[in-house]
Amino acid sequence: MDSVIRGIALYLLLLVIIRVSGRRTMAQATPFDFVLLLIVAETTQQALLGDDFSITNAAILIVTLFLLDIGLSYVKRWSPAVSKVIDGRPTFLIHDGKIDERALRKTRMDTADVMVAARAQHGLERLDQVKHAVLENDAGITIIPRSSG
Amino acid sequence: MSSDSSVDVDADRPLQERHWAISRVSWLIMLALLLVAALGLTGSGGVLSRQQATAGAAELDVPRVSRWAAADNLAVRVPQDTTGDIEITVPNEFAEMFAIESIAPQPSSVSATPNGHRYQFESSPGPGKRSIVFSIRASRPSLPTHIGRFAVNGETTGELPIVVLP
């Protein structure tokens, strides 16, 4: 039973911490962020397993985590409100060419981050060529350019 | 579905504003947790993680906050003016909550009594302070609870509160 409780507790803890840490974390991942991710994974693994390295414990934990994930995906499907809370919704960083400074500040981004996505996705050269910039749920920035001509 | 006629994006600004506010509050809670941990209220070091008790002339250093399945220790310092064995009784409640993994030095005998486990240690002749360290590990989480009274050479401590975090 301990394994199931550990699995559920850590799943929920990680879900909450990653949600409140903000989407910038993954969008602007630096090499150090990946190292941090590895440390978090290692720490979580020790808390999950404790001193029980048996296959039984591993199997119970894996099943617990997968079932939680499957269950949560159904809950999100049935309840859009829960889905909104857990996954969030896309956020406009630039809307109709107008820069949303508050959204940029709150998501700990700047226009340089938007331009990185604009160059990568559409080869845009200037910020005024961006019509919409949207911070998606998966922490990526989607650029919709102004139509030319 | 769309918040804007020109682009079909399911944005929800009020929800986003609430999320930003909740995130900032959560960061403050995380900061508070760090401060609480630095003070020792989450165990494993820090000024408030341990408590000192006396049983006659003996001093005991007992964890106040411990962690489930984490190594900890209980130290007993006994000033011994005369030759004789040292007798330490660990209360039953404590013995049920913590596994005693090792003791340095090793006791010469251990017996179960109604008051707890009684450990007897041989002591060398000559005055001076003896130190006995129990390496312990919490076997289950526990809310704040009293774990009974320790006894050293017949003198007892007060009731000691202890909490074991999951």
Short mmCIF file of C-alpha atoms in Angstrom, two decimals:
data_model
loop_
_atom_site.label_atom_id
_atom_site.label_comp_id
_atom_site.label_asym_id
_atom_site.label_seq_id
_atom_site.Cartn_x
_atom_site.Cartn_y
_atom_site.Cartn_z
CA MET A 1 0.00 0.00 0.00
CA ASP A 2 2.92 2.33 0.74
CA SER A 3 3.99 2.18 -2.90
CA VAL A 4 0.55 3.27 -4.14
CA ILE A 5 0.39 6.16 -1.65
CA ARG A 6 3.93 7.26 -2.56
CA GLY A 7 3.07 7.10 -6.26
CA ILE A 8 -0.14 9.12 -5.90
CA ALA A 9 1.46 11.69 -3.57
CA LEU A 10 4.46 12.30 -5.82
CA TYR A 11 2.36 12.38 -8.99
CA LEU A 12 0.11 15.07 -7.51
CA LEU A 13 3.05 16.97 -6.01
CA LEU A 14 4.88 17.09 -9.34
CA LEU A 15 1.68 18.04 -11.16
CA VAL A 16 1.11 21.01 -8.85
CA ILE A 17 4.74 22.18 -8.76
CA ILE A 18 5.20 22.00 -12.53
CA ARG A 19 1.86 23.76 -13.07
CA VAL A 20 2.61 26.65 -10.72
CA SER A 21 6.23 27.01 -11.85
CA GLY A 22 4.90 28.37 -15.11
CA ARG A 23 5.20 27.47 -18.75
CA ARG A 24 8.39 29.43 -19.28
CA THR A 25 10.32 26.67 -17.59
CA MET A 26 10.01 24.33 -20.54
CA ALA A 27 9.73 26.89 -23.33
CA GLN A 28 13.09 28.47 -22.62
CA ALA A 29 14.88 25.35 -21.43
CA THR A 30 18.62 25.85 -21.14
CA PRO A 31 21.18 23.05 -20.70
CA PHE A 32 21.06 23.78 -16.97
CA ASP A 33 17.28 23.26 -17.00
CA PHE A 34 17.84 19.77 -18.40
CA VAL A 35 20.36 19.05 -15.66
CA LEU A 36 17.79 20.31 -13.14
CA LEU A 37 15.23 18.00 -14.69
CA LEU A 38 17.58 15.05 -14.24
CA ILE A 39 18.15 15.98 -10.58
CA VAL A 40 14.39 16.22 -10.01
CA ALA A 41 13.95 12.82 -11.67
CA GLU A 42 16.64 11.28 -9.48
CA THR A 43 15.17 12.83 -6.31
CA THR A 44 11.69 11.66 -7.24
CA GLN A 45 12.92 8.15 -7.94
CA GLN A 46 14.45 7.84 -4.48
CA ALA A 47 11.29 9.14 -2.80
CA LEU A 48 9.17 6.78 -4.88
CA LEU A 49 11.19 3.64 -4.23
CA GLY A 50 12.48 4.26 -0.72
CA ASP A 51 14.69 1.33 0.13
CA ASP A 52 12.55 -1.22 -1.71
CA PHE A 53 14.19 -2.06 -5.02
CA SER A 54 12.08 -5.14 -5.71
CA ILE A 55 10.44 -5.78 -9.08
CA THR A 56 7.08 -5.98 -7.27
CA ASN A 57 7.50 -2.43 -5.96
CA ALA A 58 8.58 -1.15 -9.37
CA ALA A 59 5.61 -2.87 -11.05
CA ILE A 60 3.13 -1.43 -8.54
CA LEU A 61 4.57 2.07 -8.92
CA ILE A 62 4.58 1.95 -12.72
CA VAL A 63 0.99 0.70 -12.78
CA THR A 64 -0.03 3.39 -10.26
CA LEU A 65 1.56 6.20 -12.28
CA PHE A 66 0.15 4.99 -15.61
CA LEU A 67 -3.34 4.50 -14.18
CA LEU A 68 -3.24 7.99 -12.65
CA ASP A 69 -2.25 9.41 -15.99
CA ILE A 70 -4.97 7.52 -17.85
CA GLY A 71 -7.53 8.47 -15.19
CA LEU A 72 -6.55 12.12 -15.31
CA SER A 73 -6.82 12.20 -19.10
CA TYR A 74 -10.42 10.89 -18.79
CA VAL A 75 -11.24 13.42 -16.08
CA LYS A 76 -9.90 16.21 -18.32
CA ARG A 77 -11.97 14.88 -21.23
CA TRP A 78 -15.17 14.77 -19.18
CA SER A 79 -14.64 18.08 -17.45
CA PRO A 80 -13.34 21.00 -19.50
CA ALA A 81 -13.05 23.01 -16.28
CA VAL A 82 -10.57 20.50 -14.83
CA SER A 83 -8.73 20.43 -18.14
CA LYS A 84 -8.40 24.22 -18.02
CA VAL A 85 -7.04 24.14 -14.48
CA ILE A 86 -4.55 21.33 -15.13
CA ASP A 87 -3.36 22.19 -18.62
CA GLY A 88 -4.13 25.91 -18.74
CA ARG A 89 -5.13 27.66 -21.92
CA PRO A 90 -3.11 29.38 -24.66
CA THR A 91 -2.04 32.93 -23.84
CA PHE A 92 -1.63 35.75 -26.33
CA LEU A 93 1.76 37.43 -26.05
CA ILE A 94 1.08 39.57 -29.13
CA HIS A 95 -2.52 40.11 -30.20
CA ASP A 96 -3.31 41.81 -33.52
CA GLY A 97 0.19 43.26 -33.56
CA LYS A 98 -0.18 44.70 -30.05
CA ILE A 99 2.42 43.49 -27.56
CA ASP A 100 0.84 42.32 -24.30
CA GLU A 101 3.52 43.53 -21.89
CA ARG A 102 1.68 42.19 -18.87
CA ALA A 103 1.46 38.68 -20.36
CA LEU A 104 5.16 38.79 -21.27
CA ARG A 105 6.10 39.92 -17.77
CA LYS A 106 3.91 37.34 -16.05
CA THR A 107 5.24 34.51 -18.21
CA ARG A 108 8.82 35.74 -17.65
CA MET A 109 9.44 36.24 -21.36
CA ASP A 110 10.38 39.12 -23.59
CA THR A 111 10.04 40.06 -27.24
CA ALA A 112 13.39 38.41 -28.00
CA ASP A 113 11.82 35.05 -27.13
CA VAL A 114 8.95 35.82 -29.49
CA MET A 115 11.39 36.75 -32.26
CA VAL A 116 13.24 33.45 -31.82
CA ALA A 117 9.99 31.63 -32.60
CA ALA A 118 9.13 34.11 -35.40
CA ARG A 119 12.47 33.54 -37.13
CA ALA A 120 12.33 29.77 -36.67
CA GLN A 121 8.75 29.30 -37.86
CA HIS A 122 8.36 31.93 -40.59
CA GLY A 123 11.76 33.54 -41.14
CA LEU A 124 10.38 36.88 -39.96
CA GLU A 125 12.83 39.74 -39.58
CA ARG A 126 10.96 42.27 -37.47
CA LEU A 127 8.51 42.17 -34.60
CA ASP A 128 5.97 44.28 -36.50
CA GLN A 129 5.60 41.39 -38.97
CA VAL A 130 4.02 39.31 -36.18
CA LYS A 131 0.23 39.47 -36.04
CA HIS A 132 -0.31 37.03 -33.21
CA ALA A 133 2.13 35.30 -30.88
CA VAL A 134 0.54 32.62 -28.70
CA LEU A 135 2.12 30.81 -25.77
CA GLU A 136 0.63 27.35 -26.13
CA ASN A 137 -0.22 24.83 -23.40
CA ASP A 138 2.85 22.78 -24.32
CA ALA A 139 5.04 25.84 -23.56
CA GLY A 140 5.89 26.51 -27.21
CA ILE A 141 5.29 29.86 -28.91
CA THR A 142 3.19 29.83 -32.08
CA ILE A 143 3.61 32.76 -34.46
CA ILE A 144 0.94 33.91 -36.88
CA PRO A 145 2.49 36.47 -39.25
CA ARG A 146 0.73 39.44 -40.83
CA SER A 147 -0.40 38.61 -44.31
CA SER A 148 1.95 40.16 -46.85
CA GLY A 149 0.85 42.78 -49.33
CA MET B 1 -14.45 28.69 -28.39
CA SER B 2 -12.49 31.56 -29.87
CA SER B 3 -11.82 34.70 -27.90
CA ASP B 4 -11.11 36.64 -31.05
CA SER B 5 -12.82 36.75 -34.42
CA SER B 6 -9.59 36.76 -36.45
CA VAL B 7 -7.94 33.76 -34.82
CA ASP B 8 -9.36 30.54 -33.41
CA VAL B 9 -7.42 30.30 -30.15
CA ASP B 10 -9.13 29.04 -27.02
CA ALA B 11 -7.57 31.69 -24.80
CA ASP B 12 -9.11 32.49 -21.43
CA ARG B 13 -7.60 35.67 -20.01
CA PRO B 14 -9.50 35.69 -16.69
CA LEU B 15 -8.39 32.09 -16.05
CA GLN B 16 -4.84 33.04 -16.98
CA GLU B 17 -4.89 36.02 -14.62
CA ARG B 18 -6.13 33.74 -11.81
CA HIS B 19 -3.42 31.24 -12.64
CA TRP B 20 -0.72 33.93 -12.48
CA ALA B 21 -2.01 35.08 -9.10
CA ILE B 22 -2.15 31.51 -7.76
CA SER B 23 1.36 30.84 -9.11
CA ARG B 24 2.78 33.85 -7.23
CA VAL B 25 1.07 32.76 -4.02
CA SER B 26 2.42 29.24 -4.57
CA TRP B 27 5.94 30.61 -4.97
CA LEU B 28 5.56 32.37 -1.63
CA ILE B 29 4.35 29.12 -0.07
CA MET B 30 7.40 27.33 -1.52
CA LEU B 31 9.65 30.06 -0.08
CA ALA B 32 7.94 29.66 3.30
CA LEU B 33 8.55 25.90 3.08
CA LEU B 34 12.25 26.57 2.50
CA LEU B 35 12.40 28.82 5.57
CA VAL B 36 10.56 26.22 7.65
CA ALA B 37 13.04 23.59 6.41
CA ALA B 38 15.99 25.87 7.23
CA LEU B 39 14.68 26.17 10.79
CA GLY B 40 14.58 22.40 11.06
CA LEU B 41 10.82 21.91 11.21
CA THR B 42 11.05 19.38 8.39
CA GLY B 43 13.72 17.36 10.19
CA SER B 44 17.24 16.41 9.13
CA GLY B 45 19.13 19.28 10.76
CA GLY B 46 18.21 22.81 11.79
CA VAL B 47 17.84 24.26 15.25
CA LEU B 48 14.27 23.10 15.81
CA SER B 49 14.70 19.56 14.52
CA ARG B 50 16.05 18.26 17.81
CA GLN B 51 15.22 18.56 21.48
CA GLN B 52 17.32 18.28 24.59
CA ALA B 53 16.09 16.52 27.70
CA THR B 54 17.64 15.64 31.02
CA ALA B 55 17.23 12.57 33.16
CA GLY B 56 18.99 13.40 36.41
CA ALA B 57 22.53 14.32 35.38
CA ALA B 58 22.23 12.63 31.97
CA GLU B 59 21.55 14.68 28.86
CA LEU B 60 19.58 13.32 25.93
CA ASP B 61 19.59 14.70 22.41
CA VAL B 62 16.40 13.39 20.81
CA PRO B 63 14.88 14.20 17.41
CA ARG B 64 11.79 16.41 17.59
CA VAL B 65 11.06 16.12 13.87
CA SER B 66 12.16 13.01 12.04
CA ARG B 67 11.45 11.59 8.61
CA TRP B 68 9.92 8.25 7.70
CA ALA B 69 12.59 5.72 6.69
CA ALA B 70 15.40 8.27 7.06
CA ALA B 71 18.41 7.67 9.30
CA ASP B 72 18.51 9.67 12.53
CA ASN B 73 20.16 9.34 15.91
CA LEU B 74 19.54 9.61 19.61
CA ALA B 75 22.48 10.61 21.79
CA VAL B 76 22.74 10.09 25.53
CA ARG B 77 25.53 11.71 27.53
CA VAL B 78 25.97 10.36 31.03
CA PRO B 79 28.38 11.92 33.55
CA GLN B 80 29.62 8.97 35.56
CA ASP B 81 31.36 9.75 38.83
CA THR B 82 31.46 6.23 40.18
CA THR B 83 32.13 2.89 38.64
CA GLY B 84 29.05 1.06 37.51
CA ASP B 85 26.96 0.12 34.56
CA ILE B 86 24.87 2.61 32.63
CA GLU B 87 21.24 1.69 32.23
CA ILE B 88 19.07 3.36 29.63
CA THR B 89 15.39 2.60 29.16
CA VAL B 90 13.89 3.48 25.80
CA PRO B 91 10.09 3.84 26.09
CA ASN B 92 7.93 1.31 24.26
CA GLU B 93 6.19 3.98 22.16
CA PHE B 94 9.57 5.16 20.86
CA ALA B 95 10.75 1.60 20.20
CA GLU B 96 7.59 0.91 18.19
CA MET B 97 8.00 4.06 16.13
CA PHE B 98 11.74 3.80 15.47
CA ALA B 99 13.85 0.84 14.49
CA ILE B 100 17.12 0.92 16.42
CA GLU B 101 19.68 -0.06 13.80
CA SER B 102 22.86 0.12 15.82
CA ILE B 103 24.15 1.34 19.13
CA ALA B 104 27.62 2.62 19.89
CA PRO B 105 28.98 1.28 22.16
CA GLN B 106 27.19 -2.06 22.09
CA PRO B 107 25.08 -2.77 25.18
CA SER B 108 26.06 -5.70 27.37
CA SER B 109 22.41 -6.72 27.70
CA VAL B 110 18.96 -5.75 26.51
CA SER B 111 15.72 -6.67 28.20
CA ALA B 112 12.08 -5.92 27.58
CA THR B 113 10.35 -4.28 30.54
CA PRO B 114 6.87 -2.83 30.98
CA ASN B 115 8.39 0.65 30.67
CA GLY B 116 10.33 -0.11 27.51
CA HIS B 117 13.55 -1.66 26.31
CA ARG B 118 16.25 -1.55 28.95
CA TYR B 119 19.79 -1.35 27.65
CA GLN B 120 22.69 -2.00 29.98
CA PHE B 121 26.17 -0.70 29.12
CA GLU B 122 29.44 -1.47 30.80
CA SER B 123 31.34 1.58 31.88
CA SER B 124 35.07 1.89 32.44
CA PRO B 125 36.29 2.92 35.88
CA GLY B 126 37.01 6.58 36.48
CA PRO B 127 34.94 9.72 36.37
CA GLY B 128 33.93 11.52 33.15
CA LYS B 129 31.16 11.82 30.65
CA ARG B 130 30.09 8.78 28.59
CA SER B 131 28.36 9.18 25.29
CA ILE B 132 26.03 6.54 23.87
CA VAL B 133 24.57 6.96 20.39
CA PHE B 134 21.57 5.04 19.03
CA SER B 135 21.26 5.01 15.23
CA ILE B 136 17.55 4.99 14.54
CA ARG B 137 15.19 4.98 11.57
CA ALA B 138 11.49 5.86 11.72
CA SER B 139 9.40 2.89 10.65
CA ARG B 140 6.18 4.84 10.05
CA PRO B 141 4.99 8.44 9.72
CA SER B 142 3.29 9.91 12.76
CA LEU B 143 1.43 13.02 13.78
CA PRO B 144 2.89 14.93 16.75
CA THR B 145 2.74 12.51 19.63
CA HIS B 146 4.38 11.86 22.98
CA ILE B 147 6.76 8.95 22.88
CA GLY B 148 6.99 8.37 26.61
CA ARG B 149 9.79 8.92 29.09
CA PHE B 150 13.38 7.81 28.73
CA ALA B 151 15.15 6.68 31.84
CA VAL B 152 18.86 6.83 32.52
CA ASN B 153 20.15 5.10 35.64
CA GLY B 154 16.69 5.26 37.20
CA GLU B 155 16.08 8.97 36.51
CA THR B 156 13.42 9.77 33.93
CA THR B 157 12.93 12.55 31.40
CA GLY B 158 9.66 14.38 30.86
CA GLU B 159 7.26 13.35 28.10
CA LEU B 160 8.93 14.10 24.78
CA PRO B 161 6.88 15.10 21.74
CA ILE B 162 7.97 13.85 18.35
CA VAL B 163 6.64 14.00 14.81
CA VAL B 164 7.62 11.75 11.91
CA LEU B 165 7.05 13.30 8.51
CA PRO B 166 6.08 11.05 5.60
#
